[in-house]
PDB file of C-alpha atoms in Angstrom:
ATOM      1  CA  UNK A   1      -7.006  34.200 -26.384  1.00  0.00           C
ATOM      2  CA  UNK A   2      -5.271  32.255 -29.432  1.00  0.00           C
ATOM      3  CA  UNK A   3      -2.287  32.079 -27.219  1.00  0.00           C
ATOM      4  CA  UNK A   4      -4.352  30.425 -24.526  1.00  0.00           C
ATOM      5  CA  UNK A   5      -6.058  27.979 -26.958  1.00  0.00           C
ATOM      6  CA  UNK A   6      -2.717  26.816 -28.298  1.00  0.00           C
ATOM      7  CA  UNK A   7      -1.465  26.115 -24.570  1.00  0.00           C
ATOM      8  CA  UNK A   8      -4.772  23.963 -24.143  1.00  0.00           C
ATOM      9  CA  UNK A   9      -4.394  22.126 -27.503  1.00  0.00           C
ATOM     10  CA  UNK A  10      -0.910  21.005 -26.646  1.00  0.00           C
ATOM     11  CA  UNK A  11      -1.049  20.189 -23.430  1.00  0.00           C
ATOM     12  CA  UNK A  12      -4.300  18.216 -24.219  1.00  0.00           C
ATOM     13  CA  UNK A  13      -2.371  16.610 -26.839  1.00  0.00           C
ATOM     14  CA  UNK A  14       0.648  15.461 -24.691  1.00  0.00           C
ATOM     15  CA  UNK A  15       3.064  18.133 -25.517  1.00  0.00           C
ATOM     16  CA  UNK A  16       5.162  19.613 -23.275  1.00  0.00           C
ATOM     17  CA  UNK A  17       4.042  23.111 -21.963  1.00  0.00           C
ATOM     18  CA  UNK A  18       3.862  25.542 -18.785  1.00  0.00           C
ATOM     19  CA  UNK A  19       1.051  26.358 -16.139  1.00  0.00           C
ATOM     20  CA  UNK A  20       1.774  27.349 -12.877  1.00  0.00           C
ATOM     21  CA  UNK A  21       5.592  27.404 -13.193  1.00  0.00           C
ATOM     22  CA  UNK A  22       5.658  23.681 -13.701  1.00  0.00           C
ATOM     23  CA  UNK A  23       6.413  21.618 -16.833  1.00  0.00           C
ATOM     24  CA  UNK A  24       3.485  19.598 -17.905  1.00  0.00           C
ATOM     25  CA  UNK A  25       5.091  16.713 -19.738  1.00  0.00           C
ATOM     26  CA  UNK A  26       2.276  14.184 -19.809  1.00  0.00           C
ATOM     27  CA  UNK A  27      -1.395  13.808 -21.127  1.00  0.00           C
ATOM     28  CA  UNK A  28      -2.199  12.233 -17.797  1.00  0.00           C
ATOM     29  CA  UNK A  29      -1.752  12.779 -14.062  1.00  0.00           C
ATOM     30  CA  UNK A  30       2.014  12.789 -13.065  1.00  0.00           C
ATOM     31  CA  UNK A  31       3.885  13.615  -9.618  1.00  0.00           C
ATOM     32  CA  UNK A  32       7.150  14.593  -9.170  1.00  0.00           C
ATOM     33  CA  UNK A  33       8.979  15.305  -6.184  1.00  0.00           C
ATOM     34  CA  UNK A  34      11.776  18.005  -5.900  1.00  0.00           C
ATOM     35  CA  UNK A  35      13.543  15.257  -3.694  1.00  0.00           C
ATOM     36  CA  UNK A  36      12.635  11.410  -2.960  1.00  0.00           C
ATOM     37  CA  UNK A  37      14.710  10.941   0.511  1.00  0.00           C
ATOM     38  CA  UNK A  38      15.378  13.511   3.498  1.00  0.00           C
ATOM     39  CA  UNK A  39      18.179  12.801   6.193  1.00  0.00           C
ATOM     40  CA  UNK A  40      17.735  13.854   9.881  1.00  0.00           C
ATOM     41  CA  UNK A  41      21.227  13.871  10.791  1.00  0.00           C
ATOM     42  CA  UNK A  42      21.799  12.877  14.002  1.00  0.00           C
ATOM     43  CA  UNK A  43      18.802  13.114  16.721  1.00  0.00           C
ATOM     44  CA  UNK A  44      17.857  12.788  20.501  1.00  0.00           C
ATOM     45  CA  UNK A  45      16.079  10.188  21.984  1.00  0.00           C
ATOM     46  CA  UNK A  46      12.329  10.683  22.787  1.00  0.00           C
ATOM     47  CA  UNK A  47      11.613  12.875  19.719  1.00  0.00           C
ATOM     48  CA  UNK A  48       9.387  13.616  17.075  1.00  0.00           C
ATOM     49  CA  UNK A  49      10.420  15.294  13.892  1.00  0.00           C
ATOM     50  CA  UNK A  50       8.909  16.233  10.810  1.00  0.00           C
ATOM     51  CA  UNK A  51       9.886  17.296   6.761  1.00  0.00           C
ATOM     52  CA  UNK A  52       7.829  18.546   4.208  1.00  0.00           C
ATOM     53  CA  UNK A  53       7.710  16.852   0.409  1.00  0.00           C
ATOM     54  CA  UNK A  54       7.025  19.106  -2.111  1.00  0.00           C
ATOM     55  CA  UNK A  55       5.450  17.531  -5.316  1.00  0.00           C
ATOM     56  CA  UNK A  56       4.272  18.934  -8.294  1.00  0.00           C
ATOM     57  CA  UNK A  57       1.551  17.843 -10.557  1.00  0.00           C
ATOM     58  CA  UNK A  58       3.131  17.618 -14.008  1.00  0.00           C
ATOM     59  CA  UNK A  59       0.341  15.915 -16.032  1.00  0.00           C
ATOM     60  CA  UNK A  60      -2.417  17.158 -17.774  1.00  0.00           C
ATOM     61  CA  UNK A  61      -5.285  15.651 -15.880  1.00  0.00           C
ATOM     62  CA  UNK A  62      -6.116  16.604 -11.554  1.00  0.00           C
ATOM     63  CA  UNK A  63      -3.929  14.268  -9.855  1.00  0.00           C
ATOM     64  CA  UNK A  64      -5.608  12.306  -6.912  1.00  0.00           C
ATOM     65  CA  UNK A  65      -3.354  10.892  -3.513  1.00  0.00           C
ATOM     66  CA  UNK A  66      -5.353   8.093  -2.446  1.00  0.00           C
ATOM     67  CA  UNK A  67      -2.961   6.992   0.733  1.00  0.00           C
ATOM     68  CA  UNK A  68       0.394   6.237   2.139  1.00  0.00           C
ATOM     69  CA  UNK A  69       2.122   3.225   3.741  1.00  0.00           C
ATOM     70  CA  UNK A  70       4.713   3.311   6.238  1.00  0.00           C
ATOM     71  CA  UNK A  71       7.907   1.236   6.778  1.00  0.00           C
ATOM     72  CA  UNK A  72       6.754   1.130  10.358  1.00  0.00           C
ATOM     73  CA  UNK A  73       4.967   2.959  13.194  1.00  0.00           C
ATOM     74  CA  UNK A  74       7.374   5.349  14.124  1.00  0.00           C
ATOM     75  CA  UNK A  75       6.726   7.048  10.677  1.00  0.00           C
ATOM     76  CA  UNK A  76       3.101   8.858   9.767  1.00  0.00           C
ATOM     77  CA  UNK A  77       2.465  10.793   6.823  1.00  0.00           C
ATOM     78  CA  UNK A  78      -0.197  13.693   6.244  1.00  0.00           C
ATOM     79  CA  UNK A  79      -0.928  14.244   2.476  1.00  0.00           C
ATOM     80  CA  UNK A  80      -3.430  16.813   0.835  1.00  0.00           C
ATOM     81  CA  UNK A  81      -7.427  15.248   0.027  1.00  0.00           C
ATOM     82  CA  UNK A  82      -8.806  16.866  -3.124  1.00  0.00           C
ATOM     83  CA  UNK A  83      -6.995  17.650  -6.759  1.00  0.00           C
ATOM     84  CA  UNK A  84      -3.834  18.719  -7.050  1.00  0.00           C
ATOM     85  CA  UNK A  85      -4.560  20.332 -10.570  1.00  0.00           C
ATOM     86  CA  UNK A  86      -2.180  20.418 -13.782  1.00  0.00           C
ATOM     87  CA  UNK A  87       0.717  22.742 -12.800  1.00  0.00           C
ATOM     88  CA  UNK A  88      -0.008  22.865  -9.333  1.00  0.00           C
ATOM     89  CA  UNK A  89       2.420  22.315  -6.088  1.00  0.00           C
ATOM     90  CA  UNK A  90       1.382  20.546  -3.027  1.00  0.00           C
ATOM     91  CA  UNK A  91       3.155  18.713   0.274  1.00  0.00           C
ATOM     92  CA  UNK A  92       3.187  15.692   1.249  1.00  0.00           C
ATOM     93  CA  UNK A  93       4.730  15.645   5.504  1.00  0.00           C
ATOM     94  CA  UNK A  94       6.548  12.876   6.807  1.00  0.00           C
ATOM     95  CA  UNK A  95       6.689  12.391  10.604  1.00  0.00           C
ATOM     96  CA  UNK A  96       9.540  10.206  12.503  1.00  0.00           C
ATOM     97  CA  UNK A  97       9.596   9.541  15.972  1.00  0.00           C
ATOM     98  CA  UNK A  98      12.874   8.073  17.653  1.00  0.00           C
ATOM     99  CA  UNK A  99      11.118   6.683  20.465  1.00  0.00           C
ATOM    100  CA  UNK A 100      13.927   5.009  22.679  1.00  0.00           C
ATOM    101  CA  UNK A 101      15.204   3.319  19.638  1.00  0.00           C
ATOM    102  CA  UNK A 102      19.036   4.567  18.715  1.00  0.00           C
ATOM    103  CA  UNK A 103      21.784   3.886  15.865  1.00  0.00           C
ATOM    104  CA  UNK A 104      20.949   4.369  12.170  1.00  0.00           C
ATOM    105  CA  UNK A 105      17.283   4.626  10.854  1.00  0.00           C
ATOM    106  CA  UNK A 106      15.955   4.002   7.009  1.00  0.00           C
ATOM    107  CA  UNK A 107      12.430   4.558   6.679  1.00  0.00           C
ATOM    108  CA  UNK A 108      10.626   4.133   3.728  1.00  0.00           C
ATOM    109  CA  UNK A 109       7.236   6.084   2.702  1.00  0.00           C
ATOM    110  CA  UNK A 110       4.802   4.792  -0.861  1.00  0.00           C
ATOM    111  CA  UNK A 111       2.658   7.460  -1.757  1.00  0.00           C
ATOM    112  CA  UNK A 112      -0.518   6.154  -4.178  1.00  0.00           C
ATOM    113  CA  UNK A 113      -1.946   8.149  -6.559  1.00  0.00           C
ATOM    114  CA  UNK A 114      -3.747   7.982  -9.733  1.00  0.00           C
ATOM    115  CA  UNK A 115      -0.599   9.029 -11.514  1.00  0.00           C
ATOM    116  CA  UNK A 116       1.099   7.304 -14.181  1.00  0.00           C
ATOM    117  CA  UNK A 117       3.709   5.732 -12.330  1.00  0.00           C
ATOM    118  CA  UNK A 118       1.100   4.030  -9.573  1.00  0.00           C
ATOM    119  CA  UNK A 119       3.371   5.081  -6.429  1.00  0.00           C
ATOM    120  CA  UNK A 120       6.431   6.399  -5.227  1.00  0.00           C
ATOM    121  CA  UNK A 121       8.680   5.712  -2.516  1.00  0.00           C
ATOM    122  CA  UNK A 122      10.352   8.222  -0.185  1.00  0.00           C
ATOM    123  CA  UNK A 123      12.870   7.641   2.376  1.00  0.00           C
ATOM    124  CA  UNK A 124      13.863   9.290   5.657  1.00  0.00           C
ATOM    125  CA  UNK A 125      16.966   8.339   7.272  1.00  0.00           C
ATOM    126  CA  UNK A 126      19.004   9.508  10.291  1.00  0.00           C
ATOM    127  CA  UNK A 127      20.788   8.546  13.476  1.00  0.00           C
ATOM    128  CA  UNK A 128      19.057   8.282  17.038  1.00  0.00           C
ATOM    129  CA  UNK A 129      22.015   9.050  19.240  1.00  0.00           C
ATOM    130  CA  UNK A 130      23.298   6.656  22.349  1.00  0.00           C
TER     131      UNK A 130
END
C-alpha cells in the first residue's frame, strides 16, 4: 500500500515512474510512438494497404485523440475514441491506397491530441510500381 502511494505521489508530482510497462515522464498527457514513419516498399497498382502505429500514453493525465489529417485522399486513418490512460498502449492505423498512381509516394499523417506536444506527424512512404 505505501509502495503504491509513493508511485501516485511521484507520478502526480512529475517524476518519472512505471505503470503498465511504460515510462511516465510527464505530469500531463504525452504520446509517444515506437516509430513516426512506415515504408511500403514497393507495391502494385490498384491496392490498398494498411500499418498499425503503436503509441503509448506516457503522461500522467488520460490522453484524448481528437482527429487526424491526411496529406491527401489516398491516405485514411482510424484512431481509438475514449482515454488512453497513464501507462497505457493503443494504435493508431494508417491506410494507403495506390490507386493507378505509380513512382515514389510520401504521405504525411498529424495526429491531435490533448498531449503536450499538440500533434504529431507520421509518414508513410513507398513505391507504386510501373
Amino acid at each position: 500500500m505505501i509502495s503504491l502511494l509513493a508511485l501516485l505521489v511521484a507520478v502526480t508530482a512529475g517524476s518519472c515512474g512505471k505503470k503498465g510497462g511504460v515510462e511516465i515522464t510527464e505530469s500531463e498527457a504525452e504520446i509517444m510512438f515506437d516509430t513516426l514513419s512506415h515504408d511500403f516498399g514497393v507495391l502494385p497498382h490498384d491496392t490498398t494497404v494498411v500499418y498499425e502505429f503503436l503509441f503509448h500514453n506516457i503522461g500522467a493525465t488520460p490522453l484524448h485523440l481528437s482527429g487526424v489529417s491526411t496529406s491527401c485522399g489516398c491516405t485514411t486513418a482510424d484512431y481509438p475514441e475514449g482515454s488512453i490512460e497513464p501507462g497505457e498502449s493503443a494504435a493508431l492505423t494508417v491506410h494507403y491506397s495506390t490507386g493507378r498512381r505509380k513512382g515514389r509516394f510520401n504521405k504525411s499523417v498529424r495526429v491531435y491530441s490533448n498531449a503536450k506536444t499538440g500533434f504529431v506527424r507520421l509518414k508513410v512512404t513507398g513505391e507504386v510500381a510501373d
